mmCIF file of C-alpha atoms in Angstrom:
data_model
loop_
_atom_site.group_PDB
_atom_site.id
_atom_site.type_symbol
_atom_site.label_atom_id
_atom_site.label_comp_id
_atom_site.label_asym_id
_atom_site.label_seq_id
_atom_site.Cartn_x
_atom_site.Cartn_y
_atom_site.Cartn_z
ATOM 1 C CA UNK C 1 88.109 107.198 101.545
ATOM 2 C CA UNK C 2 89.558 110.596 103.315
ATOM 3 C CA UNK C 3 93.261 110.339 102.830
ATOM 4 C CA UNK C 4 95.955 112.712 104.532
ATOM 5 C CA UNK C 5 99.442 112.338 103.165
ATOM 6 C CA UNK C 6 101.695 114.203 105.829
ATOM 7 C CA UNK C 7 104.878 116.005 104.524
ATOM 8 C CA UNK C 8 105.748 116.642 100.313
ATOM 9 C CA UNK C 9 109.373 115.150 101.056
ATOM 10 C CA UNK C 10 110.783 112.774 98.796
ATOM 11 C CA UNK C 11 108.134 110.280 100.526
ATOM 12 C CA UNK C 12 105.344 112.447 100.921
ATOM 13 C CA UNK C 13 105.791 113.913 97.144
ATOM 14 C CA UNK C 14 105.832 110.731 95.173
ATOM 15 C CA UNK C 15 102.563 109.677 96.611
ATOM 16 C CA UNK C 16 100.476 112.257 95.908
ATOM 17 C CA UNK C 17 102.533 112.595 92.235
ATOM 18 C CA UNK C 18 100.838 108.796 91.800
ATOM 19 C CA UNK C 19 97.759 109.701 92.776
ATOM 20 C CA UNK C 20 94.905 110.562 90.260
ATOM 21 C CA UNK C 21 91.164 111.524 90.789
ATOM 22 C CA UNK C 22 89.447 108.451 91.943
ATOM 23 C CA UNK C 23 86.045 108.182 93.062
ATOM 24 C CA UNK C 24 85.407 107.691 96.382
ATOM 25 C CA UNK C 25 88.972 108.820 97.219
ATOM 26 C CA UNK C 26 89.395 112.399 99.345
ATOM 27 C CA UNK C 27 93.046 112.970 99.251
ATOM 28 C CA UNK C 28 94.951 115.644 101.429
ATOM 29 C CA UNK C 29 98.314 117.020 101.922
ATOM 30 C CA UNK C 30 99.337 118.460 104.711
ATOM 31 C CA UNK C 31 102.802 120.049 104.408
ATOM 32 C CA UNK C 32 104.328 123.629 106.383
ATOM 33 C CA UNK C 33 106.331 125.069 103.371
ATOM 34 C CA UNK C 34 104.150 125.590 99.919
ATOM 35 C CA UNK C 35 107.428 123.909 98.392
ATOM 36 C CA UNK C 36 109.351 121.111 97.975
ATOM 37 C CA UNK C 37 113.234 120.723 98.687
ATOM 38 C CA UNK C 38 115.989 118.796 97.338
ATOM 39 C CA UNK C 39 117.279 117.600 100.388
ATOM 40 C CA UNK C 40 120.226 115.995 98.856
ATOM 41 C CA UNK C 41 120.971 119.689 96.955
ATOM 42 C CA UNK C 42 120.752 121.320 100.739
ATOM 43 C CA UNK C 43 124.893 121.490 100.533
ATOM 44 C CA UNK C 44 124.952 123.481 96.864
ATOM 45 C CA UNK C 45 122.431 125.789 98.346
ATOM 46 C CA UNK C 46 124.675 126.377 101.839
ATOM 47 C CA UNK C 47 127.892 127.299 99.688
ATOM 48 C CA UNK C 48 126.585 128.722 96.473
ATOM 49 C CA UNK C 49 122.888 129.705 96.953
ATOM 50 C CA UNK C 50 121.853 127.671 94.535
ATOM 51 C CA UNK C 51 117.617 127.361 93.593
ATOM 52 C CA UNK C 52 117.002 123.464 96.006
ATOM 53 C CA UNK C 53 113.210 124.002 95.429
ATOM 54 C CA UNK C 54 110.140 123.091 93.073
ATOM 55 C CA UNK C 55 106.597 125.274 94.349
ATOM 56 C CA UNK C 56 104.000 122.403 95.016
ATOM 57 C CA UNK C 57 100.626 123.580 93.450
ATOM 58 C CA UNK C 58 102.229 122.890 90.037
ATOM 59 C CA UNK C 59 103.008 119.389 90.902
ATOM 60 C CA UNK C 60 99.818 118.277 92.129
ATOM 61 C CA UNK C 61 97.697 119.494 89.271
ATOM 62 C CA UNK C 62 95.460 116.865 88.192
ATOM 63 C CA UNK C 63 96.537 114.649 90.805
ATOM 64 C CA UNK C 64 93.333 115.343 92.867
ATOM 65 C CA UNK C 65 95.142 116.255 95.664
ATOM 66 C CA UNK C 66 94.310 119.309 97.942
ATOM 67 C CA UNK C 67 97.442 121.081 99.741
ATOM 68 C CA UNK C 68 97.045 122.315 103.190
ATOM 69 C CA UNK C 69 99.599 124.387 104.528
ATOM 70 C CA UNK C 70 100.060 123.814 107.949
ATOM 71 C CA UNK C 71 102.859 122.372 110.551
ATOM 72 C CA UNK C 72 101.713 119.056 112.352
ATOM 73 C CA UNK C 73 102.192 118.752 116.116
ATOM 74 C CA UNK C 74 100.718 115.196 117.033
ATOM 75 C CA UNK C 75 99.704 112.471 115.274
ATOM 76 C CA UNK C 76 97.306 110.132 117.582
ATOM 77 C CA UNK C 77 96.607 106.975 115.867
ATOM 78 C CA UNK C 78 94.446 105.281 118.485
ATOM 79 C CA UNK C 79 92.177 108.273 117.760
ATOM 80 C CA UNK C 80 93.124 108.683 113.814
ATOM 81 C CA UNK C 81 93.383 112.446 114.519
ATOM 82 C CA UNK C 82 96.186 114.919 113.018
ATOM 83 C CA UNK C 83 96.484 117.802 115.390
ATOM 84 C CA UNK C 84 98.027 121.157 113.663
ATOM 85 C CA UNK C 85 100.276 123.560 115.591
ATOM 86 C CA UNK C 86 97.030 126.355 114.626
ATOM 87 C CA UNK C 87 94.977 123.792 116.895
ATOM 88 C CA UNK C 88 92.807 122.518 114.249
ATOM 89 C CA UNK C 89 91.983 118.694 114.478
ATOM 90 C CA UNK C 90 92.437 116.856 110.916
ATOM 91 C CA UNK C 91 90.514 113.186 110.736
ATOM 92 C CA UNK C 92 91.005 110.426 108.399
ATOM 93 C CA UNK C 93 90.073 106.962 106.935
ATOM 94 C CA UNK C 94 93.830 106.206 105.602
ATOM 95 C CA UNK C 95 96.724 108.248 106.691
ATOM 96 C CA UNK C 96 100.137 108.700 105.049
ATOM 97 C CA UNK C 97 103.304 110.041 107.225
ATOM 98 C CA UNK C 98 106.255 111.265 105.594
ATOM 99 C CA UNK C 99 107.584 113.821 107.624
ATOM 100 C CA UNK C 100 111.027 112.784 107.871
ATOM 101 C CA UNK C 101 113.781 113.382 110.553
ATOM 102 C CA UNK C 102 115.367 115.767 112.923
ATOM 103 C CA UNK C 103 118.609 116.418 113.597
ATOM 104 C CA UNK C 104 119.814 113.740 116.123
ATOM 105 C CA UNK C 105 122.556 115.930 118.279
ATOM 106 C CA UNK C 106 123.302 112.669 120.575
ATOM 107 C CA UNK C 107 123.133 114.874 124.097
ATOM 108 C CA UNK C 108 126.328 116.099 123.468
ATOM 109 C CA UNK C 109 126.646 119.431 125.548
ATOM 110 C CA UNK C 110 125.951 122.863 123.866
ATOM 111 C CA UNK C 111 125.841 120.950 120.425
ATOM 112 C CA UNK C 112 121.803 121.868 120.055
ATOM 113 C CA UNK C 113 122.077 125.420 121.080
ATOM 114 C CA UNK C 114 125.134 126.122 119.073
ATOM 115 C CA UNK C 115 125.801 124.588 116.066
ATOM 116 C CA UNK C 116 123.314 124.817 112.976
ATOM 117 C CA UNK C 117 121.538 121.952 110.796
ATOM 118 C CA UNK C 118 121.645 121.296 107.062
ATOM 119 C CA UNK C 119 118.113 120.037 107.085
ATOM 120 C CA UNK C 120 115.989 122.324 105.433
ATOM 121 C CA UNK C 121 116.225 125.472 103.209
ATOM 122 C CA UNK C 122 116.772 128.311 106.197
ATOM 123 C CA UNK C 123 119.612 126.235 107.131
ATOM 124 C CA UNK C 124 121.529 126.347 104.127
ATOM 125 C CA UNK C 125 120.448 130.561 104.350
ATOM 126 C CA UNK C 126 122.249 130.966 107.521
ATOM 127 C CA UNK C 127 125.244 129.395 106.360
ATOM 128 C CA UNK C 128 125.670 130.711 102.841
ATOM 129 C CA UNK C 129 124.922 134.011 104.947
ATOM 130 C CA UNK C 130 127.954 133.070 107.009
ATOM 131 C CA UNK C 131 130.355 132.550 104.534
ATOM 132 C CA UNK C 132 129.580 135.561 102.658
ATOM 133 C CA UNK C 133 129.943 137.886 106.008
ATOM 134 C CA UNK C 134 133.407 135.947 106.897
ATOM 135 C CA UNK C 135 134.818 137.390 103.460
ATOM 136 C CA UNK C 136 132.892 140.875 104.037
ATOM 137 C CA UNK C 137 135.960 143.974 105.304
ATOM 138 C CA UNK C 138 133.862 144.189 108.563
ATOM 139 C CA UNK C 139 134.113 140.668 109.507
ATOM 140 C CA UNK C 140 135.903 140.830 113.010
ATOM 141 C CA UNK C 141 135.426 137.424 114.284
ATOM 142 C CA UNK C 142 137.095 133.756 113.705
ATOM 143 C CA UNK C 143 136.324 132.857 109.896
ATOM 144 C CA UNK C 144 136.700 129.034 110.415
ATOM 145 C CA UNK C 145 134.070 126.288 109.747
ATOM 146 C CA UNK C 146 133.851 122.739 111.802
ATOM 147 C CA UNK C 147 131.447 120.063 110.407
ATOM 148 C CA UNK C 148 130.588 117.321 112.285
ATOM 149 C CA UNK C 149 129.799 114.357 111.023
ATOM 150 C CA UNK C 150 131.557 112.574 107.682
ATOM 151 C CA UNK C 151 128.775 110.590 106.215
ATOM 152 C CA UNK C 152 127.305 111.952 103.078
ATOM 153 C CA UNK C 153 125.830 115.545 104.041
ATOM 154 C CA UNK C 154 129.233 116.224 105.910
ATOM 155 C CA UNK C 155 131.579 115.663 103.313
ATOM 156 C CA UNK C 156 129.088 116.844 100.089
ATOM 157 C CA UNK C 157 128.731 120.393 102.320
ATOM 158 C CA UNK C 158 132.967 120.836 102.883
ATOM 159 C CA UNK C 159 133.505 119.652 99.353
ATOM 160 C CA UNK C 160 131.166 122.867 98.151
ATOM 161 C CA UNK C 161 132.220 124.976 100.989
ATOM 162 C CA UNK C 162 135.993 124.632 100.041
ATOM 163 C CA UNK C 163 135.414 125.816 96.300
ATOM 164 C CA UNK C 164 133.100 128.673 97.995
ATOM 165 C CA UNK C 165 135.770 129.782 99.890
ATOM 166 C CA UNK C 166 138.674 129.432 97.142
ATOM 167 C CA UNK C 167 136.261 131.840 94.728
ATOM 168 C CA UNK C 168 135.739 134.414 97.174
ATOM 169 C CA UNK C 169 139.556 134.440 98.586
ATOM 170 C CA UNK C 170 139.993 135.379 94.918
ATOM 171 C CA UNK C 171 137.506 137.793 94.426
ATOM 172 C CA UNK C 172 138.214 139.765 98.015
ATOM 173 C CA UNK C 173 141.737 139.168 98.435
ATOM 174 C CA UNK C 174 140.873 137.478 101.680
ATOM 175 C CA UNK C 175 143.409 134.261 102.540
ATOM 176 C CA UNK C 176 140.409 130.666 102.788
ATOM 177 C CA UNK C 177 138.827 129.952 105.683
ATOM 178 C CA UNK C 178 139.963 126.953 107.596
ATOM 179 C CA UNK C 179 137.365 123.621 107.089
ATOM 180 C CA UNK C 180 138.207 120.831 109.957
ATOM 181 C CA UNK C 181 135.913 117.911 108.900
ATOM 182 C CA UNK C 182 135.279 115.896 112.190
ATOM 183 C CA UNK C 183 134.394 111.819 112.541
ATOM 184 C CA UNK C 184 134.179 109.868 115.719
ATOM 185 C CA UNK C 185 134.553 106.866 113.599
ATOM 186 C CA UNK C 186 137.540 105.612 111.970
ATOM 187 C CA UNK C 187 136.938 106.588 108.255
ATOM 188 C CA UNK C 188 135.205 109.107 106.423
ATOM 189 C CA UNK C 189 132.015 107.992 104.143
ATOM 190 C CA UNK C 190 131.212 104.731 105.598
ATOM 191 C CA UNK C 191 128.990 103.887 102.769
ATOM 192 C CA UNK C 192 131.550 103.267 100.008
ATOM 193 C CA UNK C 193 134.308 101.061 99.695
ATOM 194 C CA UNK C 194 137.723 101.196 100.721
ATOM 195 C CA UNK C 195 138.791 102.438 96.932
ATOM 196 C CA UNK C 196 136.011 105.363 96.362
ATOM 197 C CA UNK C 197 136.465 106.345 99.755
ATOM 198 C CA UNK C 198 140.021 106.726 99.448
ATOM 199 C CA UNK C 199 139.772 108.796 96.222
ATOM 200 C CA UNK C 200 136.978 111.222 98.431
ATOM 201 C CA UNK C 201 139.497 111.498 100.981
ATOM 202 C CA UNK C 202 142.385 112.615 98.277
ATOM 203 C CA UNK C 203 140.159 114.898 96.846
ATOM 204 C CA UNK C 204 139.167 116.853 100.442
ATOM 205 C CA UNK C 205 143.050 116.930 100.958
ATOM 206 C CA UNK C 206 144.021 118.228 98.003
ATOM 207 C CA UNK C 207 140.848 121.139 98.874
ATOM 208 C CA UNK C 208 143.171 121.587 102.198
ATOM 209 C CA UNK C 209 140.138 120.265 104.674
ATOM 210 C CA UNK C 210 141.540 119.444 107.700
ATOM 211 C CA UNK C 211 139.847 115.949 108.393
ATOM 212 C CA UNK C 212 139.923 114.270 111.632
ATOM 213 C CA UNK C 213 138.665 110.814 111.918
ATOM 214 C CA UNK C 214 138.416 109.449 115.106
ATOM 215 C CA UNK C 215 137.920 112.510 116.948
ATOM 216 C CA UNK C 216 134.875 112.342 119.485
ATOM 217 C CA UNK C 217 133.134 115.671 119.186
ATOM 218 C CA UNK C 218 132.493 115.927 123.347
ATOM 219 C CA UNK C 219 131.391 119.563 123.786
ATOM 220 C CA UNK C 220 130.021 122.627 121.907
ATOM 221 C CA UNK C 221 130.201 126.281 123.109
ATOM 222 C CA UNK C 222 129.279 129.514 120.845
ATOM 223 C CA UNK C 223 132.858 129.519 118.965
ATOM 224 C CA UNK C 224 134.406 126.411 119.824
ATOM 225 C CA UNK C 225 134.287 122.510 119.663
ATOM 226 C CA UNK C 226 135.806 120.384 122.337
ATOM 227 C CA UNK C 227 137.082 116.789 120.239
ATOM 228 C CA UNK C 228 139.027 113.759 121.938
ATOM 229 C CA UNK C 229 141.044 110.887 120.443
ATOM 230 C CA UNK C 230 140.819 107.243 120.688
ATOM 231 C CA UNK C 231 143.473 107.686 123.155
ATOM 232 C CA UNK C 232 141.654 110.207 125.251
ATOM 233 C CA UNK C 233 143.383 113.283 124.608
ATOM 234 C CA UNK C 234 141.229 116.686 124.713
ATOM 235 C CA UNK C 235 141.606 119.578 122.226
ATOM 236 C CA UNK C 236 139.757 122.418 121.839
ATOM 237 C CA UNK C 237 139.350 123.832 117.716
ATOM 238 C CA UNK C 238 137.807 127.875 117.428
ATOM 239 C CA UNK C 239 135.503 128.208 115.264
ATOM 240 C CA UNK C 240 133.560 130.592 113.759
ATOM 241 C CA UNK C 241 130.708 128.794 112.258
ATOM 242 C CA UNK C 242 129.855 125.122 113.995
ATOM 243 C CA UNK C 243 127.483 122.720 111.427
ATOM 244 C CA UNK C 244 126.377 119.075 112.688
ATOM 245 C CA UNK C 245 125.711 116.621 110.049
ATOM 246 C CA UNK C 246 126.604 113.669 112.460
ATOM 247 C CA UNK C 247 122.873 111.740 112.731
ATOM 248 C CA UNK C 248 118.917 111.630 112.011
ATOM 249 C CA UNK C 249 116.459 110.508 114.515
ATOM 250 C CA UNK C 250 112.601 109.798 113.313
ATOM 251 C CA UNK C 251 109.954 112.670 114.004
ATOM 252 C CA UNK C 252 108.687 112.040 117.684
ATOM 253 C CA UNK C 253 105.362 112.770 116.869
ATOM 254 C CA UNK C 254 103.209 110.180 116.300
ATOM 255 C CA UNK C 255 101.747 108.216 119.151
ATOM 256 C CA UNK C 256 99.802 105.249 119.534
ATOM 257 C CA UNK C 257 99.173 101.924 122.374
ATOM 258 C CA UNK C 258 100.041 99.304 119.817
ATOM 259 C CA UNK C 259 102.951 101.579 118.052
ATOM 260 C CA UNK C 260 106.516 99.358 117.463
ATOM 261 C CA UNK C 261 109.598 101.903 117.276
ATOM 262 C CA UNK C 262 113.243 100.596 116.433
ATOM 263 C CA UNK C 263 116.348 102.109 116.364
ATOM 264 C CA UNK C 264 116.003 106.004 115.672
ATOM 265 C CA UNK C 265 112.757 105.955 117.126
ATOM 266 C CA UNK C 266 111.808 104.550 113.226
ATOM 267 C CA UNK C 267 108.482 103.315 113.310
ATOM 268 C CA UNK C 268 108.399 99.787 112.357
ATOM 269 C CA UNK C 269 105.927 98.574 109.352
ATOM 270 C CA UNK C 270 104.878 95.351 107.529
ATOM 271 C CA UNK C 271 105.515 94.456 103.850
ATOM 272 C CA UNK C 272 103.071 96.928 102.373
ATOM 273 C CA UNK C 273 104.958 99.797 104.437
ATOM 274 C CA UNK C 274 101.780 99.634 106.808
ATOM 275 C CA UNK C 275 102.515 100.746 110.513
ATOM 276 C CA UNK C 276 102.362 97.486 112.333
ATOM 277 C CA UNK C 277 99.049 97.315 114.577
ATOM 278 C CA UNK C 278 97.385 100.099 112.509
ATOM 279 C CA UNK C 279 96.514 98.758 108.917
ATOM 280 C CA UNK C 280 95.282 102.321 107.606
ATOM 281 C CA UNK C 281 98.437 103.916 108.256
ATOM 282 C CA UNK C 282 101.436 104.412 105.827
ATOM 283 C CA UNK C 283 104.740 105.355 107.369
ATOM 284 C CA UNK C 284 107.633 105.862 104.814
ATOM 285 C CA UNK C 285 110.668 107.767 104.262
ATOM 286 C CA UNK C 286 112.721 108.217 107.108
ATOM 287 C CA UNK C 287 110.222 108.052 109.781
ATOM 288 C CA UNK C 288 109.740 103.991 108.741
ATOM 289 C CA UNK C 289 111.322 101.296 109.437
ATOM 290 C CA UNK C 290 111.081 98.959 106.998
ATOM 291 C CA UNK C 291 113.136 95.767 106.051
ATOM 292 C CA UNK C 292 115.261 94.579 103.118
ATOM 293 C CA UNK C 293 115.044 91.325 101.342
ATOM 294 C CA UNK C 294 118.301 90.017 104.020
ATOM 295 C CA UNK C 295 115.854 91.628 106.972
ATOM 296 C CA UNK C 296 117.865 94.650 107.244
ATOM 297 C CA UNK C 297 116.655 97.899 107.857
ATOM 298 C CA UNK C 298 116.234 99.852 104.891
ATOM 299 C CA UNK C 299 118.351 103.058 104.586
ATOM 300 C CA UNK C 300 116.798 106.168 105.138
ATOM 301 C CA UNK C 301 117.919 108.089 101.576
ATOM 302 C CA UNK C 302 116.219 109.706 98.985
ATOM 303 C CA UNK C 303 115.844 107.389 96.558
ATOM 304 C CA UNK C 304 114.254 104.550 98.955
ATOM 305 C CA UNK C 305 112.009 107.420 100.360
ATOM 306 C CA UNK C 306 110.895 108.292 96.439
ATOM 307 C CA UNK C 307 110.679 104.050 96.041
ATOM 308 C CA UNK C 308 108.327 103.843 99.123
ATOM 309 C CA UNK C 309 105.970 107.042 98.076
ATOM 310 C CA UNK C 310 105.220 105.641 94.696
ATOM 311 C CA UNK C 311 104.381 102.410 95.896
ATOM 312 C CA UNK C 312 102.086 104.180 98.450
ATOM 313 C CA UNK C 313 100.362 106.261 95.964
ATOM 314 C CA UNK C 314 99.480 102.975 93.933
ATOM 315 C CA UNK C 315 98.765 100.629 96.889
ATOM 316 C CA UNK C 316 95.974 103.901 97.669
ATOM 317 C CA UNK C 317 94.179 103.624 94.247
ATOM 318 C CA UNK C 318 94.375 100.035 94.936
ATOM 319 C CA UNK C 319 92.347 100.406 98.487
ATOM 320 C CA UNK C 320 90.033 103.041 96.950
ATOM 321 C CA UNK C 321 89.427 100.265 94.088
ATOM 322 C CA UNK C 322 89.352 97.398 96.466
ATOM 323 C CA UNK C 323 91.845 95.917 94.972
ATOM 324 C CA UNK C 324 95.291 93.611 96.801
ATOM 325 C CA UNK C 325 98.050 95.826 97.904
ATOM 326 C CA UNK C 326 101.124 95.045 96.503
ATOM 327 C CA UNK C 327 104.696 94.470 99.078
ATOM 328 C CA UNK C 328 107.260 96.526 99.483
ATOM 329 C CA UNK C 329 110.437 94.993 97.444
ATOM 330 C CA UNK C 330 113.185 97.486 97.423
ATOM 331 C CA UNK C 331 116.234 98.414 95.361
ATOM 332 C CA UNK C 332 119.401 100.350 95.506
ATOM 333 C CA UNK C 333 120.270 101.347 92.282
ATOM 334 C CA UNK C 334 123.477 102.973 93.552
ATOM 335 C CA UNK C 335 125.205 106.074 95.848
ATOM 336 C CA UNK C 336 127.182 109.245 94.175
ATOM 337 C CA UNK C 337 128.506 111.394 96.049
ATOM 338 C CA UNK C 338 129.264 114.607 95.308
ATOM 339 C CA UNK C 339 132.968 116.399 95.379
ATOM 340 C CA UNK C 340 132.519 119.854 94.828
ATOM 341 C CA UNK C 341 132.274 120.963 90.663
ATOM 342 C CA UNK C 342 131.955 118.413 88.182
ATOM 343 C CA UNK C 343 133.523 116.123 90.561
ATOM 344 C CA UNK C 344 132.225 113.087 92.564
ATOM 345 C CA UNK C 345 132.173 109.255 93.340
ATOM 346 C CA UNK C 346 130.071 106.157 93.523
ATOM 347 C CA UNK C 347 128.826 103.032 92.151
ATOM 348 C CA UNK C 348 126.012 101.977 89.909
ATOM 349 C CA UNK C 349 123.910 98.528 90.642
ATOM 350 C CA UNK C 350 124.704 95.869 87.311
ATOM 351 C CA UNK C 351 122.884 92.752 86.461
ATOM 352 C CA UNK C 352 123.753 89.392 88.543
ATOM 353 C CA UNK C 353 124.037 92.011 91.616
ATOM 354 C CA UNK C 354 127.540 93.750 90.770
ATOM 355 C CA UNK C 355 128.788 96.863 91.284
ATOM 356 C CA UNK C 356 130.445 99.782 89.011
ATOM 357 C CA UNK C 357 132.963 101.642 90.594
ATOM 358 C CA UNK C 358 132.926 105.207 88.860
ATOM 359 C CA UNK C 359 134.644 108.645 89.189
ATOM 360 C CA UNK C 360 135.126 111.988 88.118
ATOM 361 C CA UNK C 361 133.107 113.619 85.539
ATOM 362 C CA UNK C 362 130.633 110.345 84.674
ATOM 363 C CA UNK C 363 130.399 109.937 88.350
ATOM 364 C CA UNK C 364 128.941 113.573 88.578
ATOM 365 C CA UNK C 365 126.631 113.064 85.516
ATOM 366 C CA UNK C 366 125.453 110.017 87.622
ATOM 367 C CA UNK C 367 124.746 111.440 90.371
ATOM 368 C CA UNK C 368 122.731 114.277 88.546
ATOM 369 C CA UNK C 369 121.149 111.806 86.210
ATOM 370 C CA UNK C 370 119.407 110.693 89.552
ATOM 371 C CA UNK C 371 117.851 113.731 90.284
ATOM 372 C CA UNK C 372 117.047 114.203 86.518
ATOM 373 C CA UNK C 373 114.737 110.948 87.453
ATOM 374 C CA UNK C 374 113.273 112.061 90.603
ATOM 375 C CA UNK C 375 112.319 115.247 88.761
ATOM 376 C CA UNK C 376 110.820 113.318 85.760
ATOM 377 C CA UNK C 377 108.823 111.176 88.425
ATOM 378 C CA UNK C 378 107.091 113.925 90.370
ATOM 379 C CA UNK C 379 106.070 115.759 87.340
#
């Protein structure tokens, strides 16, 4: 059974890290970078440069999984062919797609050309570059920062951002760049409830982020951001540095006649994460769109990606065994979010379907304590 497992993302990763050599079963991955990133670290690595990656060779060793690195361009299903952006044609019996999201910029004039992404690891380069060349003598231009978008990327990055900029106002004897946080909706971190979110929002005032919830971002150019009220009123914010967190969309890139998309251009499955009309093909992570328990879409995060790989990597050994797949029954075990430091907040899952509200410290722990078990899982 030749199996390709496209993209070593959260998704991507934890199947292959379930896999083991199995006869009959051919198992590749195809990924562009010869490492894997913690997406969710993306923000530490943007403000303090810190290591976001794990090389891959290491953590398929004795899986029985080949690594090819390569970029996909188009995934036909109708033909089960991969084509690679070097032209090569890649074939297959059961086919895995992980390959995540793009930045989803809404059509929203010169946002695309001008403002940068926190989606990969040259992303958080450019702007850790930034910040260092704002607080550099030679810096000549406008020093500020607008993020758009205050879900979970958007206020994790100004959180970090904020204590970059205190450090190095210290260090250089520079005054802190301005940090104008901008939401079209009404609140900041939509996610959490009304008491975590109003500790978050404390905590970016008290970093002196300017946050401005519903504000429309309408218009991008090279150093400014056009925003507009509820009430309709225009104003323009200078910026040096322009960062959109605001919204994923699915990777347009696979294709097929029977192919179901829903919102985000997710590609909707069946219970064993199984494209619908294609029975060999896997689609997880954020590229799938599969359903909770209530028959709600499940959210596209990290630990739901990691959920969905490892039950892909089993339900393979199961196919190459011939054995029943097993459904898809998933599970949110909670949402930290990070503050900056040793600071954050979130909530843990309890028996009988209740909820811990935690902050501070133990919330940070928490929220590391995750990625302590994503770590432990892939290795």
């Amino acid at each position: 059974m030749k199996t390709l497992i496209l993209g070593a993302g959260y998704a991507g990763l934890a199947v292959a890290t379930k896999l083991k050599p199995t006869p009959g079963l051919e198992a590749l991955m195809v990924e562009q970078n010869a490492y894997h990133t913690f997406e969710t670290r993306l923000h530490e690595a943007a403000a303090h440069n810190t290591r976001v990656t794990l090389p891959l060779a290491p953590l398929l060793r004795g899986t029985g999984v080949e690594l090819e690195q390569a970029q996909v361009d188009h995934v036909d299903l109708d033909e089960k062919e991969v084509k690679l952006k070097d032209g090569r044609v890649l074939t297959y019996d059961t086919l895995v797609v992980g390959l995540g999201s793009v930045t989803n910029f809404y059509r929203i004039p010169g946002l695309a050309e001008n403002a940068s992404e926190l989606k990969q690891l040259s992303d958080a380069d450019e702007i850790f570059n930034f910040v260092n060349r704002a607080f550099s003598s030679e810096y000549q231009g406008n020093r500020d920062i607008v993020v758009g978008g205050a879900g979970l990327t958007g206020v994790e990055l100004v959180t970090e951002l904020a204590q970059r900029a205190a450090l190095l106002s210290k260090e250089r004897g520079l005054p802190p760049f301005n940090i104008y946080l901008v939401e079209a909706g009404p609140k900041i971190l939509p996610i959490l409830d009304e008491g975590l979110r109003a500790k978050a929002q404390r905590t970016l005032e008290e970093y002196g982020i300017h946050i401005l919830v519903g504000h429309r971002l309408m218009q991008a150019t090279a150093d400014t951001v056009t925003v507009q009220t509820a009430s309709g009123e225009q104003k323009v914010i200078e910026a040096g540095k322009i960062i959109w967190t605001g919204g994923i969309q699915a990777r347009d890139i696979v294709s097929g006649r029977q192919l179901e998309k829903g919102p985000g251009g997710r590609i909707a499955v069946d219970d064993k994460l199984r494209a619908k009309g294609y029975p060999e093909v896997f689609v997880i992570g954020d590229m799938g769109l599969a359903l909770n328990q209530e028959g709600k879409p499940v959210p596209t995060t990290a630990q739901h990606a990691g959920q969905q790989g490892r039950l892909t990597g089993k339900n393979i050994l199961r196919l190459a065994r011939g054995e029943e797949l097993d459904a898809y029954e998933p599970t949110t075990l909670g949402e930290f979010v990070s503050l900056g430091g040793l600071m954050a907040v979130g909530w843990m899952k309890l028996p009988w379907n209740q909820k811990l509200a935690i902050t501070g410290g133990i919330a940070h722990v928490m929220k590391r304590a995750s990625e302590w078990r994503w770590r432990a899982s892939i290795d």
